[in-house]
Amino acid sequence: MTQDVVSWAALAPALALLGALVNGLLGARLREPLPGIVASVAVGAGFVLSLVAFFAFAGRGEAVVVPLWDYLAVSGVELALGFHLDQLSLLMMLVITGVGALIHVYSIGYMHADSGFARYFAYLNLFVAAMLVLVMADSYLLMFVGWEGVGVCSYLLIAFWFKQGTNVDAARKAYIVNRIGDAGFLLAMFLMFRTFGTLDVAAVNAAVGAFAFGAGAITAIGLLLLVAATGKSAQIPLHVWLPDAMAGPTPVSALIHAATMVTAGVYLIARASPIFATSPEASAAVAWVGAATALIAAFVAFAQTDIKRVLAYSTISQLGFMFVAVGVGAYSVAVFHLVTHAFFKALLFLVAGSVIHALGGEQDVRRMGGLGTRMRITGTTALVGTLAIAGVPLLAGFFSKDAILVHTFSSTLVEDYGAYFLYAVLLVSAVMTAGYMFRWYYTVFCGAERLSKATGAAVHESPRVMTVPLVVLAVGSVLTGYLGLPAFAFPNWIEGWLAPVTAAVTFTHPALWIEWLLLLVSVLAAALGLGLGYWAYHLQKGAPAARLGVGRLAAFGRSGAGFDALYRNAVVGPTEGTAGALSIVDRDILDRGMASGVTAAGLLARVTTLWQSGFVRAYALAMLCGVVALVLVVVVAGVRA
Amino acid sequence: MTLPADFIVVSILGPAIVMLVFAMITLLFAVFQVDRSATASMALVGVGTAAVFALHLLMKGQQGAAEAGFGLRYLGDTPATAFTLVILLGTALAILVSEADLSRLGLDHPEYYPLMLLSATGAIVLASAGDLITLLLGLEIMSLAVYALAAWRQGSRQSEEAGMKYFLLGAFASALLIYGIALTFGAGGRFDYAGLAAAFSAPGFDAHVLALLGAVLLLAGLGFKVAFAPFHQWLPDVYTGAPTPVTTFMSVVVKTAAFAALLRIASTVFASLGAGPLGELLPIMLGILIGATLIVGNFGALLQSGVKRMLAYSAVAHAGYLGLAVLAADTVGTNAAIFYLTAYTLMTAGAFAVLSAITNADDRGDEIERFAGLAARRPFLAASLAIVLMSLAGLPPFAGFVGKLLVFQAAISAGYVALAVLGIATSVVAVVYYARVITYMYFRESDQETIRPLAPTLRIAVVIAVVGTIALGILPGFWYGLVERGQVLLAGF
């Protein structure tokens, strides 16, 4: 390792952690807005370090490894912890600390006068530290530490306003669904250790080369990683937590549930790209999960009436686009969309926060409207964000989404798994994206005001500390697109930048006119979606927004396509049933057993009293049964042998 | 029979003898009615002195010069001394928790600390046993004292019932164990593990069924102590009924010692049987017990509304995770289990320590509602409990995560992939019940109930537990390296 400027970036997570400690331990004694400033400076300093490292790294090939310490030696393999700074991790760090710092600054205004001001910034800094560890880790072990860390911080921040009704339940739901993904990550990790004898990311990626194309072990690892990514990135069927996660403060939704944490799944797959490039099956699974998610979430977004839930489903849908991109092997394209999406979606969430702030907590778009004239900056930046996500040409979303569509169309990795269908699904999703986003914009910012008098009178543009981040993000939502212009005719920086760290997957190169045609199709998709959104908004003249979400299809969409009900019936019920059945066997006689012994009837009661009683003789009987079973097995086996 | 000249090596007995001596000293204190906290201090001095002796033995093991004596019927090699150190750590924490609570709970009788030290002595003997008779001696020394401690609170129906229940079922389990010893002796003609393993793997050995019968009875007897399902039912009742300081002691020290004994038998006697005909039976049966334990423990904990009882079921669940290490006892399982039990001792003792600061004066009242708003009222206690609970749930960067990683890896490397997957799946469930407590502490309104001031010794215990949990999680390599580099007598059969 060389002691150069690049390795200084390894201090970024430590700075964020320090900020969290200061706010966590001394926060109660600091006066507002000091905790916010401390937190913003901690993340901002991380951004400066990352930026310096980024430019110092340009033109170099070798990753800079910053070793931390030796962790553990298992089965003769030394597991060491360290940070791995290369093209991919530096880019991610820039997004996390850059967008993160803006959101921290915005939060100073948004969280003004909140009783948990310091606590909020402590959690937010802790999140940034964990997220940085996730993307900087040089081994899957350390990545898992960050992976779990962001999950815990997400839990803490969703439940931040715990005095309000169901927020804590939303946080628990998010955490538990995420744990299913985490189990996938753990299993993938053990399988990797078994297959490659190491957990070092670079070593694993190098070792994959020795395996045949489509090898079973590689596919298994890929599918387990997909489970992990599905949980963290809220893909179907593990997406159910993200809409509920909107219970957290809006800047949290912008930072964690739009720009950074939820993209960790995409990052994970891009990081492990050699594994997926070796397994078309796993790649196809990734692509199809992404495509299904992109389409269904876009459909559901149409029916939502909460200003944030529209954006939540939109995020799920956009992550689906990224999953298709990594699925078809276009890793740098996926990261490109990750970056552009981080800007415009963070912008849209912060816009939503600004609106909620102005309306005193109102979140139902049916009671908004016409805000564009009264909140000029918010309205204008919202339009930029909407145009960007809709894929209107010359804005960031257009270039990244078009790149995904083109690469899906010309994929060779998953061409046996319906690449053209994937393209078609994405195209429809892209039209719908433009549609629901424009309707969202019209409903909130255009038309007649539908505010109640009390809120209407108080509407105001947000303070400078909130609008400046909006403007910066809006600028980013335009400019980041020029990092990756269509490669067939223009310079494409991001593809070249990420090429050394992602697996090379070949794509067919269609004729030039086809490339232009595909570009034109993307433009038409955005235009069609724009029209669709306008039509959907103006369809019901008079009360254009009041009828949002009416009708059977819309009701289905509003319920999130029925996933919550499905899980309630299929998973939660049986789990409670299992636990309940066990309680019959092991109930505490001292507290409850006697009462239930009286009320319970029939056979159940007999079984119950036999097992649950708390009486020594019943427990002894259970032990005896166990021993007799063990002895019988031996005797029977002995006789038969 | 004449003994070889180097048969008796006193230094191996060092930790056990020191504990015994200090048990006697504290007993004398009791006779002369010395102040209770002086007795506690003396008990801690005893634990510390024993730890010095154990460390000496551990260092010998590091140099590959572990003391061997008594025909390997009593062992002073690395696993034995590492387990001894864990037992001493658990005893020290239990003494610190006890000291804070004895007078409050009406447990203030002078025989308390001597009994605890005696029980720890038995635990050390159990963990060091290389022979079935030594094992039985250690087990009974340990258990008899714990039976009395569990029933320590006179006038409390729960406590007395807990002690009686534990005693009766414990007697039953001991009967099974002794029967197992008899059958094993009948099959192998020896009591020492080395001799048994040699006899079972000798060519011409034909009493496999008898030996296996002995083995399953040994498994049942020890399975009771470690709380494998279906031998676990006593545990929630006893843990809940016993005074919290005693529960602390039981949950860490007794469990550690019992697992130490089971691991040693599994790595020698069971391993030698495994190579013979019908050898595949034993791991299968053990695997079924472990799977049942994982399910019963985790799902049982899910239901509990009392935190103490939840922790009791969680103790059953952790027995299941440790069981995964037992399956790989002859390879990396023992080291994994030593690490896991070290972590488990710290985090469980920490959890019970916080619990004992929160319960009523009469040690009742562990409902989860009582933890509401604890973060606002007592940030130190809440943060400490949150950390140990996250560690118990297996979250990084805490010790419990590393422990789980090691036992899962041990099970997978020994070929028990399905059980490891079950373990990982149930650990998803586990998060639910641990997180529930954290949710109450941090995200529920405080009911303004005042809590008595934290006793200084309790604070020390909590700090040790939390710092240890974090340190072992961030730098696990030091302790695990010591264990892994050490010398194992009695392996390779």
Short mmCIF file of C-alpha atoms in Angstrom, two decimals, chain B residues 75 79-80 83 126-127 129 135 193 219 222 226 228 255-271 286 321-341 407 410 488 490-491:
data_model
loop_
_atom_site.label_atom_id
_atom_site.label_comp_id
_atom_site.label_asym_id
_atom_site.label_seq_id
_atom_site.Cartn_x
_atom_site.Cartn_y
_atom_site.Cartn_z
CA LEU B 75 -7.07 -32.22 31.78
CA PRO B 79 -9.85 -26.22 25.80
CA ALA B 80 -10.08 -27.13 29.48
CA PHE B 83 -13.46 -23.11 29.44
CA LEU B 126 -16.66 -30.82 34.79
CA ALA B 127 -14.98 -28.76 32.10
CA ALA B 129 -12.88 -33.98 32.96
CA LEU B 135 -17.31 -35.89 34.83
CA TYR B 193 -12.17 -41.00 27.26
CA LEU B 219 -26.24 -37.46 25.46
CA LEU B 222 -25.82 -33.89 29.37
CA VAL B 226 -27.32 -27.85 28.22
CA PHE B 228 -31.47 -29.57 24.26
CA LYS B 255 -24.18 -23.96 30.49
CA THR B 256 -20.49 -23.42 29.78
CA ALA B 257 -19.41 -26.35 31.93
CA ALA B 258 -22.01 -28.70 30.51
CA PHE B 259 -21.07 -27.81 26.94
CA ALA B 260 -17.40 -28.23 27.76
CA ALA B 261 -18.08 -31.77 28.94
CA LEU B 262 -20.31 -32.58 25.99
CA LEU B 263 -17.79 -31.25 23.48
CA ARG B 264 -15.00 -33.32 25.01
CA ILE B 265 -17.06 -36.49 24.89
CA ALA B 266 -18.28 -35.73 21.39
CA SER B 267 -14.75 -35.15 20.11
CA THR B 268 -13.40 -38.40 21.59
CA VAL B 269 -15.92 -41.09 22.50
CA PHE B 270 -18.63 -40.15 20.03
CA ALA B 271 -16.10 -39.54 17.27
CA LEU B 286 -27.83 -35.21 17.76
CA TYR B 321 -26.53 -22.81 18.04
CA LEU B 322 -23.87 -24.25 20.32
CA GLY B 323 -25.09 -27.69 19.37
CA LEU B 324 -24.01 -26.92 15.79
CA ALA B 325 -20.49 -26.65 17.15
CA VAL B 326 -20.86 -29.97 18.98
CA LEU B 327 -21.52 -31.64 15.63
CA ALA B 328 -18.10 -30.50 14.52
CA ALA B 329 -16.48 -31.10 17.91
CA ASP B 330 -13.63 -33.20 16.54
CA THR B 331 -12.50 -30.46 14.16
CA VAL B 332 -13.12 -26.75 14.63
CA GLY B 333 -16.28 -27.03 16.70
CA THR B 334 -14.64 -26.87 20.10
CA ASN B 335 -12.84 -23.63 19.33
CA ALA B 336 -16.01 -22.16 17.90
CA ALA B 337 -17.92 -23.18 21.01
CA ILE B 338 -15.30 -21.67 23.34
CA PHE B 339 -15.63 -18.38 21.52
CA TYR B 340 -19.40 -18.58 21.42
CA LEU B 341 -19.62 -19.33 25.12
CA VAL B 407 -20.53 -22.12 14.75
CA ALA B 410 -18.03 -25.21 11.88
CA VAL B 488 -5.33 -30.23 22.74
CA LEU B 490 -7.09 -36.14 23.83
CA ALA B 491 -7.61 -35.49 20.16
#
